[in-house]
Amino acid sequence: MLQPLLKSREAILALAILVLLAVIATRFPAFIGPGNLAAVFTDTSPLIILALGQMAVILTKCIDLSVAANLALCGMIAAMLNGMGLPLPLILLCVVLLGGLLGAVNGLLVWKLSIPSIVVTLGTMTIYRGVIFLLTNGKWINAHQMSEGFKAFPRAAFLGLPVMAWIAVLVVAGMAVFISRTPLGRALFAVGGNPHAAVYTGISVGRTQCAAFVISGALAGLTGYLWVARYAVAYVDIAGGFELDVVAACVIGGIAIAGGAGSVAGAVMGALFLGIIKNALPVVGISPFWQLAISGSAILIAIAVNARGQGAKGRLILKQAEHRA
């Protein structure tokens, strides 16, 4: 009974999170209080949402380094639309569609021009930040320029949790159903696990990768509004470098960079692990330099574990064709 659990990446990560919380509790017992844990989950919600979108991309053997820039551009557009007096539901629709469109740009460049995804998204990351500067001339949009309803929605409490946290929960549930119950969700694993076999079964590798980028972009657009509304500020460098945290959450959660293996639970727990570290280390008096070292060490350990576990693929969707020409 214990041995299969120890072979489960999700179980090991859950145990690591519990051990981490126990260690923190010895220094700062209030950290594991229900209210504080709810606050940590809320703070980690943007990372969870983006990690799930990144997971879809990584499963197809690609990577999206433009998610934070997408978030920043959509967040700025959300703030500008709010200044024009648009109702919040329409703003949400616009930023999700815009994020999906920006993701589609990445996907089409990867699909149609066969450019490596890391090159494409490095380029679009810079372009999206540049577009924000062109739209605003580098100016900020501050709290007093945003309506109260715009700022209040992510913070509104429902059953003890802010709406922002509930949105993350809904995204987790939606991705779990999408990955396990839809043809496109299963195609993500097939394309990443064995693209040649996927082609033989009628799956378009390029179209599937493009769809993954659209999903990642749409979730980044949604997160852009949540981020800007919660912190009540929008500017060019918002969420600068956050794309690295997103990739790290996926790696720690067991999403194979080589594609084809991973789970929603793993991505969520990888994000929570990072979120707990980032929230707890300052509280217990760890210096910022050690915080970076600890976060980096966690990523390296996760990569080493992933490399050793490559022999056993996470989820087998298609059997590799034997002796095909």
PDB file of C-alpha atoms in Angstrom:
ATOM      1  CA  MET A   1       0.000   0.000   0.000  1.00  0.00           C
ATOM      2  CA  LEU A   2       2.784   2.407   0.956  1.00  0.00           C
ATOM      3  CA  GLN A   3       5.087   1.510  -1.930  1.00  0.00           C
ATOM      4  CA  PRO A   4       2.686   2.533  -4.752  1.00  0.00           C
ATOM      5  CA  LEU A   5       2.047   5.848  -2.964  1.00  0.00           C
ATOM      6  CA  LEU A   6       5.765   6.539  -2.768  1.00  0.00           C
ATOM      7  CA  LYS A   7       6.009   5.978  -6.522  1.00  0.00           C
ATOM      8  CA  SER A   8       3.312   8.580  -7.156  1.00  0.00           C
ATOM      9  CA  ARG A   9       4.781  12.003  -7.944  1.00  0.00           C
ATOM     10  CA  GLU A  10       1.662  13.726  -6.627  1.00  0.00           C
ATOM     11  CA  ALA A  11       1.790  11.800  -3.335  1.00  0.00           C
ATOM     12  CA  ILE A  12       5.472  12.626  -2.833  1.00  0.00           C
ATOM     13  CA  LEU A  13       4.800  16.301  -3.554  1.00  0.00           C
ATOM     14  CA  ALA A  14       1.831  16.362  -1.182  1.00  0.00           C
ATOM     15  CA  LEU A  15       4.054  14.823   1.512  1.00  0.00           C
ATOM     16  CA  ALA A  16       6.747  17.436   0.804  1.00  0.00           C
ATOM     17  CA  ILE A  17       4.166  20.209   1.223  1.00  0.00           C
ATOM     18  CA  LEU A  18       3.001  18.758   4.547  1.00  0.00           C
ATOM     19  CA  VAL A  19       6.594  18.453   5.784  1.00  0.00           C
ATOM     20  CA  LEU A  20       7.288  22.028   4.662  1.00  0.00           C
ATOM     21  CA  LEU A  21       4.239  23.294   6.563  1.00  0.00           C
ATOM     22  CA  ALA A  22       5.267  21.320   9.657  1.00  0.00           C
ATOM     23  CA  VAL A  23       8.768  22.817   9.585  1.00  0.00           C
ATOM     24  CA  ILE A  24       7.369  26.328   9.155  1.00  0.00           C
ATOM     25  CA  ALA A  25       4.912  25.745  12.021  1.00  0.00           C
ATOM     26  CA  THR A  26       7.808  25.083  14.397  1.00  0.00           C
ATOM     27  CA  ARG A  27       9.019  28.657  13.802  1.00  0.00           C
ATOM     28  CA  PHE A  28       5.724  30.428  13.131  1.00  0.00           C
ATOM     29  CA  PRO A  29       2.670  28.410  14.268  1.00  0.00           C
ATOM     30  CA  ALA A  30       0.188  31.043  13.049  1.00  0.00           C
ATOM     31  CA  PHE A  31       1.234  30.324   9.453  1.00  0.00           C
ATOM     32  CA  ILE A  32      -0.760  27.083   9.352  1.00  0.00           C
ATOM     33  CA  GLY A  33      -3.924  28.712  10.683  1.00  0.00           C
ATOM     34  CA  PRO A  34      -6.952  28.266   8.364  1.00  0.00           C
ATOM     35  CA  GLY A  35      -7.200  31.980   7.645  1.00  0.00           C
ATOM     36  CA  ASN A  36      -3.544  32.302   6.723  1.00  0.00           C
ATOM     37  CA  LEU A  37      -3.578  29.158   4.560  1.00  0.00           C
ATOM     38  CA  ALA A  38      -6.605  30.557   2.717  1.00  0.00           C
ATOM     39  CA  ALA A  39      -4.650  33.784   2.158  1.00  0.00           C
ATOM     40  CA  VAL A  40      -1.655  31.811   0.831  1.00  0.00           C
ATOM     41  CA  PHE A  41      -3.935  29.926  -1.571  1.00  0.00           C
ATOM     42  CA  THR A  42      -5.425  33.222  -2.763  1.00  0.00           C
ATOM     43  CA  ASP A  43      -1.955  34.716  -3.287  1.00  0.00           C
ATOM     44  CA  THR A  44      -0.970  31.603  -5.244  1.00  0.00           C
ATOM     45  CA  SER A  45      -4.129  31.585  -7.396  1.00  0.00           C
ATOM     46  CA  PRO A  46      -2.565  33.483 -10.352  1.00  0.00           C
ATOM     47  CA  LEU A  47       0.352  31.022 -10.384  1.00  0.00           C
ATOM     48  CA  ILE A  48      -2.035  28.046 -10.273  1.00  0.00           C
ATOM     49  CA  ILE A  49      -4.104  29.350 -13.202  1.00  0.00           C
ATOM     50  CA  LEU A  50      -1.054  30.137 -15.340  1.00  0.00           C
ATOM     51  CA  ALA A  51       0.632  26.827 -14.456  1.00  0.00           C
ATOM     52  CA  LEU A  52      -2.402  24.923 -15.747  1.00  0.00           C
ATOM     53  CA  GLY A  53      -2.233  26.787 -19.042  1.00  0.00           C
ATOM     54  CA  GLN A  54       1.512  26.217 -19.234  1.00  0.00           C
ATOM     55  CA  MET A  55       0.935  22.524 -18.522  1.00  0.00           C
ATOM     56  CA  ALA A  56      -1.221  22.230 -21.648  1.00  0.00           C
ATOM     57  CA  VAL A  57       1.600  23.729 -23.726  1.00  0.00           C
ATOM     58  CA  ILE A  58       4.400  21.678 -22.158  1.00  0.00           C
ATOM     59  CA  LEU A  59       2.457  18.452 -22.655  1.00  0.00           C
ATOM     60  CA  THR A  60       2.769  19.042 -26.421  1.00  0.00           C
ATOM     61  CA  LYS A  61       6.589  19.437 -26.263  1.00  0.00           C
ATOM     62  CA  CYS A  62       6.392  23.253 -26.384  1.00  0.00           C
ATOM     63  CA  ILE A  63       6.867  26.066 -23.869  1.00  0.00           C
ATOM     64  CA  ASP A  64       5.217  29.481 -23.488  1.00  0.00           C
ATOM     65  CA  LEU A  65       7.518  32.165 -22.084  1.00  0.00           C
ATOM     66  CA  SER A  66       5.107  34.967 -23.017  1.00  0.00           C
ATOM     67  CA  VAL A  67       2.464  34.218 -20.370  1.00  0.00           C
ATOM     68  CA  ALA A  68       3.526  37.022 -18.006  1.00  0.00           C
ATOM     69  CA  ALA A  69       3.719  39.550 -20.848  1.00  0.00           C
ATOM     70  CA  ASN A  70       0.296  38.345 -22.063  1.00  0.00           C
ATOM     71  CA  LEU A  71      -0.996  38.812 -18.507  1.00  0.00           C
ATOM     72  CA  ALA A  72       0.440  42.333 -18.354  1.00  0.00           C
ATOM     73  CA  LEU A  73      -1.005  43.411 -21.709  1.00  0.00           C
ATOM     74  CA  CYS A  74      -4.460  41.983 -20.977  1.00  0.00           C
ATOM     75  CA  GLY A  75      -4.397  43.509 -17.501  1.00  0.00           C
ATOM     76  CA  MET A  76      -3.566  46.921 -18.960  1.00  0.00           C
ATOM     77  CA  ILE A  77      -6.339  46.577 -21.548  1.00  0.00           C
ATOM     78  CA  ALA A  78      -8.759  45.612 -18.765  1.00  0.00           C
ATOM     79  CA  ALA A  79      -7.827  48.755 -16.803  1.00  0.00           C
ATOM     80  CA  MET A  80      -8.188  50.931 -19.923  1.00  0.00           C
ATOM     81  CA  LEU A  81     -11.595  49.429 -20.784  1.00  0.00           C
ATOM     82  CA  ASN A  82     -12.699  50.044 -17.208  1.00  0.00           C
ATOM     83  CA  GLY A  83     -11.696  53.686 -17.639  1.00  0.00           C
ATOM     84  CA  MET A  84     -13.994  53.830 -20.678  1.00  0.00           C
ATOM     85  CA  GLY A  85     -16.912  52.700 -18.552  1.00  0.00           C
ATOM     86  CA  LEU A  86     -17.384  49.175 -19.949  1.00  0.00           C
ATOM     87  CA  PRO A  87     -19.256  46.766 -17.642  1.00  0.00           C
ATOM     88  CA  LEU A  88     -17.144  44.144 -15.881  1.00  0.00           C
ATOM     89  CA  PRO A  89     -18.620  41.058 -17.657  1.00  0.00           C
ATOM     90  CA  LEU A  90     -17.726  42.603 -21.013  1.00  0.00           C
ATOM     91  CA  ILE A  91     -14.220  43.449 -19.790  1.00  0.00           C
ATOM     92  CA  LEU A  92     -13.711  39.848 -18.676  1.00  0.00           C
ATOM     93  CA  LEU A  93     -14.894  38.547 -22.049  1.00  0.00           C
ATOM     94  CA  CYS A  94     -12.593  40.949 -23.892  1.00  0.00           C
ATOM     95  CA  VAL A  95      -9.445  40.053 -21.941  1.00  0.00           C
ATOM     96  CA  VAL A  96     -10.055  36.303 -22.199  1.00  0.00           C
ATOM     97  CA  LEU A  97     -10.566  36.620 -25.965  1.00  0.00           C
ATOM     98  CA  LEU A  98      -7.531  38.904 -26.300  1.00  0.00           C
ATOM     99  CA  GLY A  99      -5.381  36.502 -24.293  1.00  0.00           C
ATOM    100  CA  GLY A 100      -6.549  33.614 -26.459  1.00  0.00           C
ATOM    101  CA  LEU A 101      -5.745  35.642 -29.591  1.00  0.00           C
ATOM    102  CA  LEU A 102      -2.234  36.412 -28.328  1.00  0.00           C
ATOM    103  CA  GLY A 103      -1.804  32.727 -27.583  1.00  0.00           C
ATOM    104  CA  ALA A 104      -3.032  31.890 -31.084  1.00  0.00           C
ATOM    105  CA  VAL A 105      -0.292  34.139 -32.519  1.00  0.00           C
ATOM    106  CA  ASN A 106       2.292  32.011 -30.716  1.00  0.00           C
ATOM    107  CA  GLY A 107       0.610  28.786 -31.790  1.00  0.00           C
ATOM    108  CA  LEU A 108       0.317  29.749 -35.443  1.00  0.00           C
ATOM    109  CA  LEU A 109       3.969  30.782 -35.630  1.00  0.00           C
ATOM    110  CA  VAL A 110       5.007  27.451 -34.125  1.00  0.00           C
ATOM    111  CA  TRP A 111       2.583  25.483 -36.309  1.00  0.00           C
ATOM    112  CA  LYS A 112       2.791  27.184 -39.688  1.00  0.00           C
ATOM    113  CA  LEU A 113       6.412  28.369 -39.678  1.00  0.00           C
ATOM    114  CA  SER A 114       7.882  25.515 -37.621  1.00  0.00           C
ATOM    115  CA  ILE A 115       9.761  27.953 -35.392  1.00  0.00           C
ATOM    116  CA  PRO A 116      10.774  26.508 -31.996  1.00  0.00           C
ATOM    117  CA  SER A 117       8.311  27.611 -29.343  1.00  0.00           C
ATOM    118  CA  ILE A 118      11.014  28.992 -27.057  1.00  0.00           C
ATOM    119  CA  VAL A 119      12.163  31.345 -29.832  1.00  0.00           C
ATOM    120  CA  VAL A 120       8.622  32.396 -30.738  1.00  0.00           C
ATOM    121  CA  THR A 121       7.542  33.137 -27.185  1.00  0.00           C
ATOM    122  CA  LEU A 122      10.774  34.963 -26.308  1.00  0.00           C
ATOM    123  CA  GLY A 123      10.004  37.244 -29.242  1.00  0.00           C
ATOM    124  CA  THR A 124       6.324  37.760 -28.484  1.00  0.00           C
ATOM    125  CA  MET A 125       7.144  38.297 -24.796  1.00  0.00           C
ATOM    126  CA  THR A 126       9.121  41.385 -25.783  1.00  0.00           C
ATOM    127  CA  ILE A 127       6.535  42.486 -28.351  1.00  0.00           C
ATOM    128  CA  TYR A 128       3.637  42.300 -25.885  1.00  0.00           C
ATOM    129  CA  ARG A 129       5.562  44.387 -23.337  1.00  0.00           C
ATOM    130  CA  GLY A 130       6.382  46.869 -26.099  1.00  0.00           C
ATOM    131  CA  VAL A 131       2.713  47.151 -27.069  1.00  0.00           C
ATOM    132  CA  ILE A 132       1.863  48.104 -23.476  1.00  0.00           C
ATOM    133  CA  PHE A 133       4.446  50.897 -23.622  1.00  0.00           C
ATOM    134  CA  LEU A 134       3.067  52.152 -26.947  1.00  0.00           C
ATOM    135  CA  LEU A 135      -0.483  52.174 -25.589  1.00  0.00           C
ATOM    136  CA  THR A 136       0.411  54.033 -22.397  1.00  0.00           C
ATOM    137  CA  ASN A 137       3.680  55.881 -23.109  1.00  0.00           C
ATOM    138  CA  GLY A 138       5.002  54.119 -20.025  1.00  0.00           C
ATOM    139  CA  LYS A 139       2.369  55.611 -17.712  1.00  0.00           C
ATOM    140  CA  TRP A 140       0.744  53.711 -14.864  1.00  0.00           C
ATOM    141  CA  ILE A 141      -2.949  53.237 -14.210  1.00  0.00           C
ATOM    142  CA  ASN A 142      -3.442  53.539 -10.458  1.00  0.00           C
ATOM    143  CA  ALA A 143      -6.186  52.639  -7.992  1.00  0.00           C
ATOM    144  CA  HIS A 144      -7.934  56.030  -8.130  1.00  0.00           C
ATOM    145  CA  GLN A 145      -8.355  55.606 -11.909  1.00  0.00           C
ATOM    146  CA  MET A 146     -10.192  52.272 -11.487  1.00  0.00           C
ATOM    147  CA  SER A 147     -13.834  51.865 -10.497  1.00  0.00           C
ATOM    148  CA  GLU A 148     -14.674  50.324  -7.130  1.00  0.00           C
ATOM    149  CA  GLY A 149     -16.549  47.420  -8.740  1.00  0.00           C
ATOM    150  CA  PHE A 150     -13.560  46.635 -10.967  1.00  0.00           C
ATOM    151  CA  LYS A 151     -11.228  46.419  -7.950  1.00  0.00           C
ATOM    152  CA  ALA A 152     -13.671  44.754  -5.568  1.00  0.00           C
ATOM    153  CA  PHE A 153     -14.689  41.694  -7.607  1.00  0.00           C
ATOM    154  CA  PRO A 154     -11.574  39.493  -7.053  1.00  0.00           C
ATOM    155  CA  ARG A 155     -11.560  40.413  -3.345  1.00  0.00           C
ATOM    156  CA  ALA A 156     -15.256  39.775  -2.687  1.00  0.00           C
ATOM    157  CA  ALA A 157     -15.642  36.956  -0.144  1.00  0.00           C
ATOM    158  CA  PHE A 158     -17.804  33.914  -0.778  1.00  0.00           C
ATOM    159  CA  LEU A 159     -17.943  31.024   1.724  1.00  0.00           C
ATOM    160  CA  GLY A 160     -14.790  32.283   3.396  1.00  0.00           C
ATOM    161  CA  LEU A 161     -12.672  32.598   0.262  1.00  0.00           C
ATOM    162  CA  PRO A 162     -12.199  35.549  -2.112  1.00  0.00           C
ATOM    163  CA  VAL A 163     -13.669  35.258  -5.615  1.00  0.00           C
ATOM    164  CA  MET A 164     -10.102  35.127  -6.962  1.00  0.00           C
ATOM    165  CA  ALA A 165      -9.503  31.851  -5.134  1.00  0.00           C
ATOM    166  CA  TRP A 166     -12.838  30.424  -6.307  1.00  0.00           C
ATOM    167  CA  ILE A 167     -11.947  31.251  -9.898  1.00  0.00           C
ATOM    168  CA  ALA A 168      -8.717  29.270  -9.457  1.00  0.00           C
ATOM    169  CA  VAL A 169     -10.740  26.347  -8.064  1.00  0.00           C
ATOM    170  CA  LEU A 170     -13.093  26.481 -11.068  1.00  0.00           C
ATOM    171  CA  VAL A 171     -10.153  26.582 -13.491  1.00  0.00           C
ATOM    172  CA  VAL A 172      -8.596  23.553 -11.764  1.00  0.00           C
ATOM    173  CA  ALA A 173     -11.869  21.626 -12.004  1.00  0.00           C
ATOM    174  CA  GLY A 174     -12.399  22.670 -15.616  1.00  0.00           C
ATOM    175  CA  MET A 175      -8.877  21.656 -16.641  1.00  0.00           C
ATOM    176  CA  ALA A 176      -9.234  18.308 -14.868  1.00  0.00           C
ATOM    177  CA  VAL A 177     -12.378  17.543 -16.859  1.00  0.00           C
ATOM    178  CA  PHE A 178     -10.858  18.900 -20.088  1.00  0.00           C
ATOM    179  CA  ILE A 179      -7.666  16.847 -19.781  1.00  0.00           C
ATOM    180  CA  SER A 180      -9.370  13.571 -18.870  1.00  0.00           C
ATOM    181  CA  ARG A 181     -12.694  13.673 -20.704  1.00  0.00           C
ATOM    182  CA  THR A 182     -12.223  15.501 -24.027  1.00  0.00           C
ATOM    183  CA  PRO A 183     -10.531  14.376 -27.268  1.00  0.00           C
ATOM    184  CA  LEU A 184      -8.382  17.520 -27.344  1.00  0.00           C
ATOM    185  CA  GLY A 185      -7.242  16.956 -23.767  1.00  0.00           C
ATOM    186  CA  ARG A 186      -6.164  13.404 -24.588  1.00  0.00           C
ATOM    187  CA  ALA A 187      -4.548  14.648 -27.803  1.00  0.00           C
ATOM    188  CA  LEU A 188      -2.190  16.859 -25.768  1.00  0.00           C
ATOM    189  CA  PHE A 189      -0.663  13.729 -24.210  1.00  0.00           C
ATOM    190  CA  ALA A 190      -0.596  11.895 -27.524  1.00  0.00           C
ATOM    191  CA  VAL A 191       1.202  14.719 -29.345  1.00  0.00           C
ATOM    192  CA  GLY A 192       3.785  15.093 -26.586  1.00  0.00           C
ATOM    193  CA  GLY A 193       4.247  11.388 -25.933  1.00  0.00           C
ATOM    194  CA  ASN A 194       4.568  10.176 -29.517  1.00  0.00           C
ATOM    195  CA  PRO A 195       3.859  12.730 -32.269  1.00  0.00           C
ATOM    196  CA  HIS A 196       4.487  10.220 -35.069  1.00  0.00           C
ATOM    197  CA  ALA A 197       1.934   7.767 -33.716  1.00  0.00           C
ATOM    198  CA  ALA A 198      -0.462  10.678 -33.124  1.00  0.00           C
ATOM    199  CA  VAL A 199      -0.306  11.580 -36.820  1.00  0.00           C
ATOM    200  CA  TYR A 200      -1.164   7.998 -37.786  1.00  0.00           C
ATOM    201  CA  THR A 201      -4.317   8.188 -35.660  1.00  0.00           C
ATOM    202  CA  GLY A 202      -5.456  11.371 -37.401  1.00  0.00           C
ATOM    203  CA  ILE A 203      -4.349  13.907 -34.778  1.00  0.00           C
ATOM    204  CA  SER A 204      -2.853  17.125 -36.161  1.00  0.00           C
ATOM    205  CA  VAL A 205       0.267  17.871 -34.132  1.00  0.00           C
ATOM    206  CA  GLY A 206       0.433  21.524 -35.193  1.00  0.00           C
ATOM    207  CA  ARG A 207      -3.261  22.184 -34.614  1.00  0.00           C
ATOM    208  CA  THR A 208      -3.109  20.568 -31.166  1.00  0.00           C
ATOM    209  CA  GLN A 209      -0.061  22.631 -30.189  1.00  0.00           C
ATOM    210  CA  CYS A 210      -1.797  25.781 -31.426  1.00  0.00           C
ATOM    211  CA  ALA A 211      -4.879  24.934 -29.339  1.00  0.00           C
ATOM    212  CA  ALA A 212      -2.651  24.509 -26.269  1.00  0.00           C
ATOM    213  CA  PHE A 213      -1.203  27.996 -26.789  1.00  0.00           C
ATOM    214  CA  VAL A 214      -4.733  29.421 -27.103  1.00  0.00           C
ATOM    215  CA  ILE A 215      -5.691  27.812 -23.781  1.00  0.00           C
ATOM    216  CA  SER A 216      -2.553  29.183 -22.118  1.00  0.00           C
ATOM    217  CA  GLY A 217      -3.195  32.637 -23.572  1.00  0.00           C
ATOM    218  CA  ALA A 218      -6.857  32.737 -22.544  1.00  0.00           C
ATOM    219  CA  LEU A 219      -5.970  31.809 -18.958  1.00  0.00           C
ATOM    220  CA  ALA A 220      -3.229  34.470 -18.987  1.00  0.00           C
ATOM    221  CA  GLY A 221      -5.806  37.027 -20.146  1.00  0.00           C
ATOM    222  CA  LEU A 222      -8.147  36.103 -17.309  1.00  0.00           C
ATOM    223  CA  THR A 223      -5.265  36.284 -14.820  1.00  0.00           C
ATOM    224  CA  GLY A 224      -4.334  39.707 -16.196  1.00  0.00           C
ATOM    225  CA  TYR A 225      -7.633  41.159 -15.019  1.00  0.00           C
ATOM    226  CA  LEU A 226      -7.445  39.375 -11.649  1.00  0.00           C
ATOM    227  CA  TRP A 227      -3.894  40.605 -11.033  1.00  0.00           C
ATOM    228  CA  VAL A 228      -4.550  44.231 -11.969  1.00  0.00           C
ATOM    229  CA  ALA A 229      -7.862  44.411 -10.103  1.00  0.00           C
ATOM    230  CA  ARG A 230      -6.507  42.790  -6.934  1.00  0.00           C
ATOM    231  CA  TYR A 231      -3.376  44.923  -6.705  1.00  0.00           C
ATOM    232  CA  ALA A 232      -5.112  48.008  -8.183  1.00  0.00           C
ATOM    233  CA  VAL A 233      -2.259  48.986 -10.488  1.00  0.00           C
ATOM    234  CA  ALA A 234      -1.317  48.406 -14.128  1.00  0.00           C
ATOM    235  CA  TYR A 235       2.038  49.194 -15.729  1.00  0.00           C
ATOM    236  CA  VAL A 236       4.492  47.903 -18.345  1.00  0.00           C
ATOM    237  CA  ASP A 237       6.566  45.643 -16.095  1.00  0.00           C
ATOM    238  CA  ILE A 238       3.728  44.061 -14.145  1.00  0.00           C
ATOM    239  CA  ALA A 239       4.466  40.395 -13.346  1.00  0.00           C
ATOM    240  CA  GLY A 240       7.991  40.786 -14.719  1.00  0.00           C
ATOM    241  CA  GLY A 241       9.809  37.446 -14.599  1.00  0.00           C
ATOM    242  CA  PHE A 242       6.694  35.613 -13.448  1.00  0.00           C
ATOM    243  CA  GLU A 243       6.895  33.286 -16.453  1.00  0.00           C
ATOM    244  CA  LEU A 244       9.877  31.601 -14.764  1.00  0.00           C
ATOM    245  CA  ASP A 245       7.785  30.857 -11.673  1.00  0.00           C
ATOM    246  CA  VAL A 246       5.107  29.377 -13.922  1.00  0.00           C
ATOM    247  CA  VAL A 247       7.543  27.029 -15.646  1.00  0.00           C
ATOM    248  CA  ALA A 248       9.095  26.156 -12.277  1.00  0.00           C
ATOM    249  CA  ALA A 249       5.672  25.241 -10.850  1.00  0.00           C
ATOM    250  CA  CYS A 250       5.120  22.851 -13.755  1.00  0.00           C
ATOM    251  CA  VAL A 251       8.567  21.282 -13.411  1.00  0.00           C
ATOM    252  CA  ILE A 252       8.186  20.833  -9.656  1.00  0.00           C
ATOM    253  CA  GLY A 253       4.723  19.369 -10.264  1.00  0.00           C
ATOM    254  CA  GLY A 254       6.139  16.638 -12.497  1.00  0.00           C
ATOM    255  CA  ILE A 255       5.095  17.990 -15.908  1.00  0.00           C
ATOM    256  CA  ALA A 256       7.713  16.464 -18.206  1.00  0.00           C
ATOM    257  CA  ILE A 257       9.523  19.119 -20.249  1.00  0.00           C
ATOM    258  CA  ALA A 258       9.943  16.421 -22.925  1.00  0.00           C
ATOM    259  CA  GLY A 259       6.144  16.334 -23.210  1.00  0.00           C
ATOM    260  CA  GLY A 260       3.473  13.709 -22.846  1.00  0.00           C
ATOM    261  CA  ALA A 261       3.466  13.272 -19.058  1.00  0.00           C
ATOM    262  CA  GLY A 262       1.939  15.220 -16.190  1.00  0.00           C
ATOM    263  CA  SER A 263      -1.276  15.866 -14.320  1.00  0.00           C
ATOM    264  CA  VAL A 264      -3.500  18.706 -13.175  1.00  0.00           C
ATOM    265  CA  ALA A 265      -2.929  17.713  -9.545  1.00  0.00           C
ATOM    266  CA  GLY A 266       0.834  17.854 -10.063  1.00  0.00           C
ATOM    267  CA  ALA A 267       0.716  21.339 -11.616  1.00  0.00           C
ATOM    268  CA  VAL A 268      -1.493  22.628  -8.790  1.00  0.00           C
ATOM    269  CA  MET A 269       0.714  21.182  -6.069  1.00  0.00           C
ATOM    270  CA  GLY A 270       3.844  22.472  -7.780  1.00  0.00           C
ATOM    271  CA  ALA A 271       2.341  25.969  -7.734  1.00  0.00           C
ATOM    272  CA  LEU A 272       1.267  25.575  -4.089  1.00  0.00           C
ATOM    273  CA  PHE A 273       4.744  24.377  -3.114  1.00  0.00           C
ATOM    274  CA  LEU A 274       6.306  27.499  -4.635  1.00  0.00           C
ATOM    275  CA  GLY A 275       3.569  29.701  -3.184  1.00  0.00           C
ATOM    276  CA  ILE A 276       4.146  28.377   0.330  1.00  0.00           C
ATOM    277  CA  ILE A 277       7.899  28.891   0.014  1.00  0.00           C
ATOM    278  CA  LYS A 278       7.505  32.479  -1.218  1.00  0.00           C
ATOM    279  CA  ASN A 279       5.011  33.325   1.531  1.00  0.00           C
ATOM    280  CA  ALA A 280       6.724  31.488   4.387  1.00  0.00           C
ATOM    281  CA  LEU A 281      10.416  32.242   3.987  1.00  0.00           C
ATOM    282  CA  PRO A 282      10.129  36.005   4.616  1.00  0.00           C
ATOM    283  CA  VAL A 283       7.926  35.299   7.666  1.00  0.00           C
ATOM    284  CA  VAL A 284      10.496  33.039   9.321  1.00  0.00           C
ATOM    285  CA  GLY A 285      13.288  35.519   8.653  1.00  0.00           C
ATOM    286  CA  ILE A 286      15.066  33.898   5.697  1.00  0.00           C
ATOM    287  CA  SER A 287      16.987  36.464   3.647  1.00  0.00           C
ATOM    288  CA  PRO A 288      15.956  37.123   0.017  1.00  0.00           C
ATOM    289  CA  PHE A 289      19.212  35.559  -1.209  1.00  0.00           C
ATOM    290  CA  TRP A 290      18.509  32.305   0.613  1.00  0.00           C
ATOM    291  CA  GLN A 291      14.926  32.404  -0.670  1.00  0.00           C
ATOM    292  CA  LEU A 292      16.221  32.383  -4.243  1.00  0.00           C
ATOM    293  CA  ALA A 293      18.682  29.604  -3.414  1.00  0.00           C
ATOM    294  CA  ILE A 294      15.977  27.451  -1.813  1.00  0.00           C
ATOM    295  CA  SER A 295      13.567  27.992  -4.712  1.00  0.00           C
ATOM    296  CA  GLY A 296      16.316  27.168  -7.215  1.00  0.00           C
ATOM    297  CA  SER A 297      17.304  24.048  -5.302  1.00  0.00           C
ATOM    298  CA  ALA A 298      13.692  22.847  -5.321  1.00  0.00           C
ATOM    299  CA  ILE A 299      13.599  23.234  -9.103  1.00  0.00           C
ATOM    300  CA  LEU A 300      16.887  21.347  -9.599  1.00  0.00           C
ATOM    301  CA  ILE A 301      15.737  18.518  -7.343  1.00  0.00           C
ATOM    302  CA  ALA A 302      12.455  18.313  -9.270  1.00  0.00           C
ATOM    303  CA  ILE A 303      14.303  18.151 -12.599  1.00  0.00           C
ATOM    304  CA  ALA A 304      16.559  15.387 -11.260  1.00  0.00           C
ATOM    305  CA  VAL A 305      13.556  13.390 -10.052  1.00  0.00           C
ATOM    306  CA  ASN A 306      11.822  13.891 -13.409  1.00  0.00           C
ATOM    307  CA  ALA A 307      14.924  12.719 -15.277  1.00  0.00           C
ATOM    308  CA  ARG A 308      15.142   9.535 -13.187  1.00  0.00           C
ATOM    309  CA  GLY A 309      11.467   8.861 -13.733  1.00  0.00           C
ATOM    310  CA  GLN A 310      11.528   9.169 -17.511  1.00  0.00           C
ATOM    311  CA  GLY A 311      11.477   5.419 -17.847  1.00  0.00           C
ATOM    312  CA  ALA A 312       7.877   5.355 -16.658  1.00  0.00           C
ATOM    313  CA  LYS A 313       5.684   7.701 -18.627  1.00  0.00           C
ATOM    314  CA  GLY A 314       2.964   9.480 -16.719  1.00  0.00           C
ATOM    315  CA  ARG A 315      -0.025   8.601 -18.880  1.00  0.00           C
ATOM    316  CA  LEU A 316       0.001   6.313 -21.905  1.00  0.00           C
ATOM    317  CA  ILE A 317      -2.498   7.429 -24.524  1.00  0.00           C
ATOM    318  CA  LEU A 318      -1.161   5.700 -27.625  1.00  0.00           C
ATOM    319  CA  LYS A 319       1.021   2.644 -27.889  1.00  0.00           C
ATOM    320  CA  GLN A 320       4.061   3.289 -29.998  1.00  0.00           C
ATOM    321  CA  ALA A 321       3.879   1.531 -33.320  1.00  0.00           C
ATOM    322  CA  GLU A 322       6.400  -1.251 -33.471  1.00  0.00           C
ATOM    323  CA  HIS A 323       8.543  -1.864 -36.541  1.00  0.00           C
ATOM    324  CA  ARG A 324       6.906   0.898 -38.581  1.00  0.00           C
ATOM    325  CA  ALA A 325       8.824   2.208 -41.506  1.00  0.00           C
TER     326      ALA A 325
END
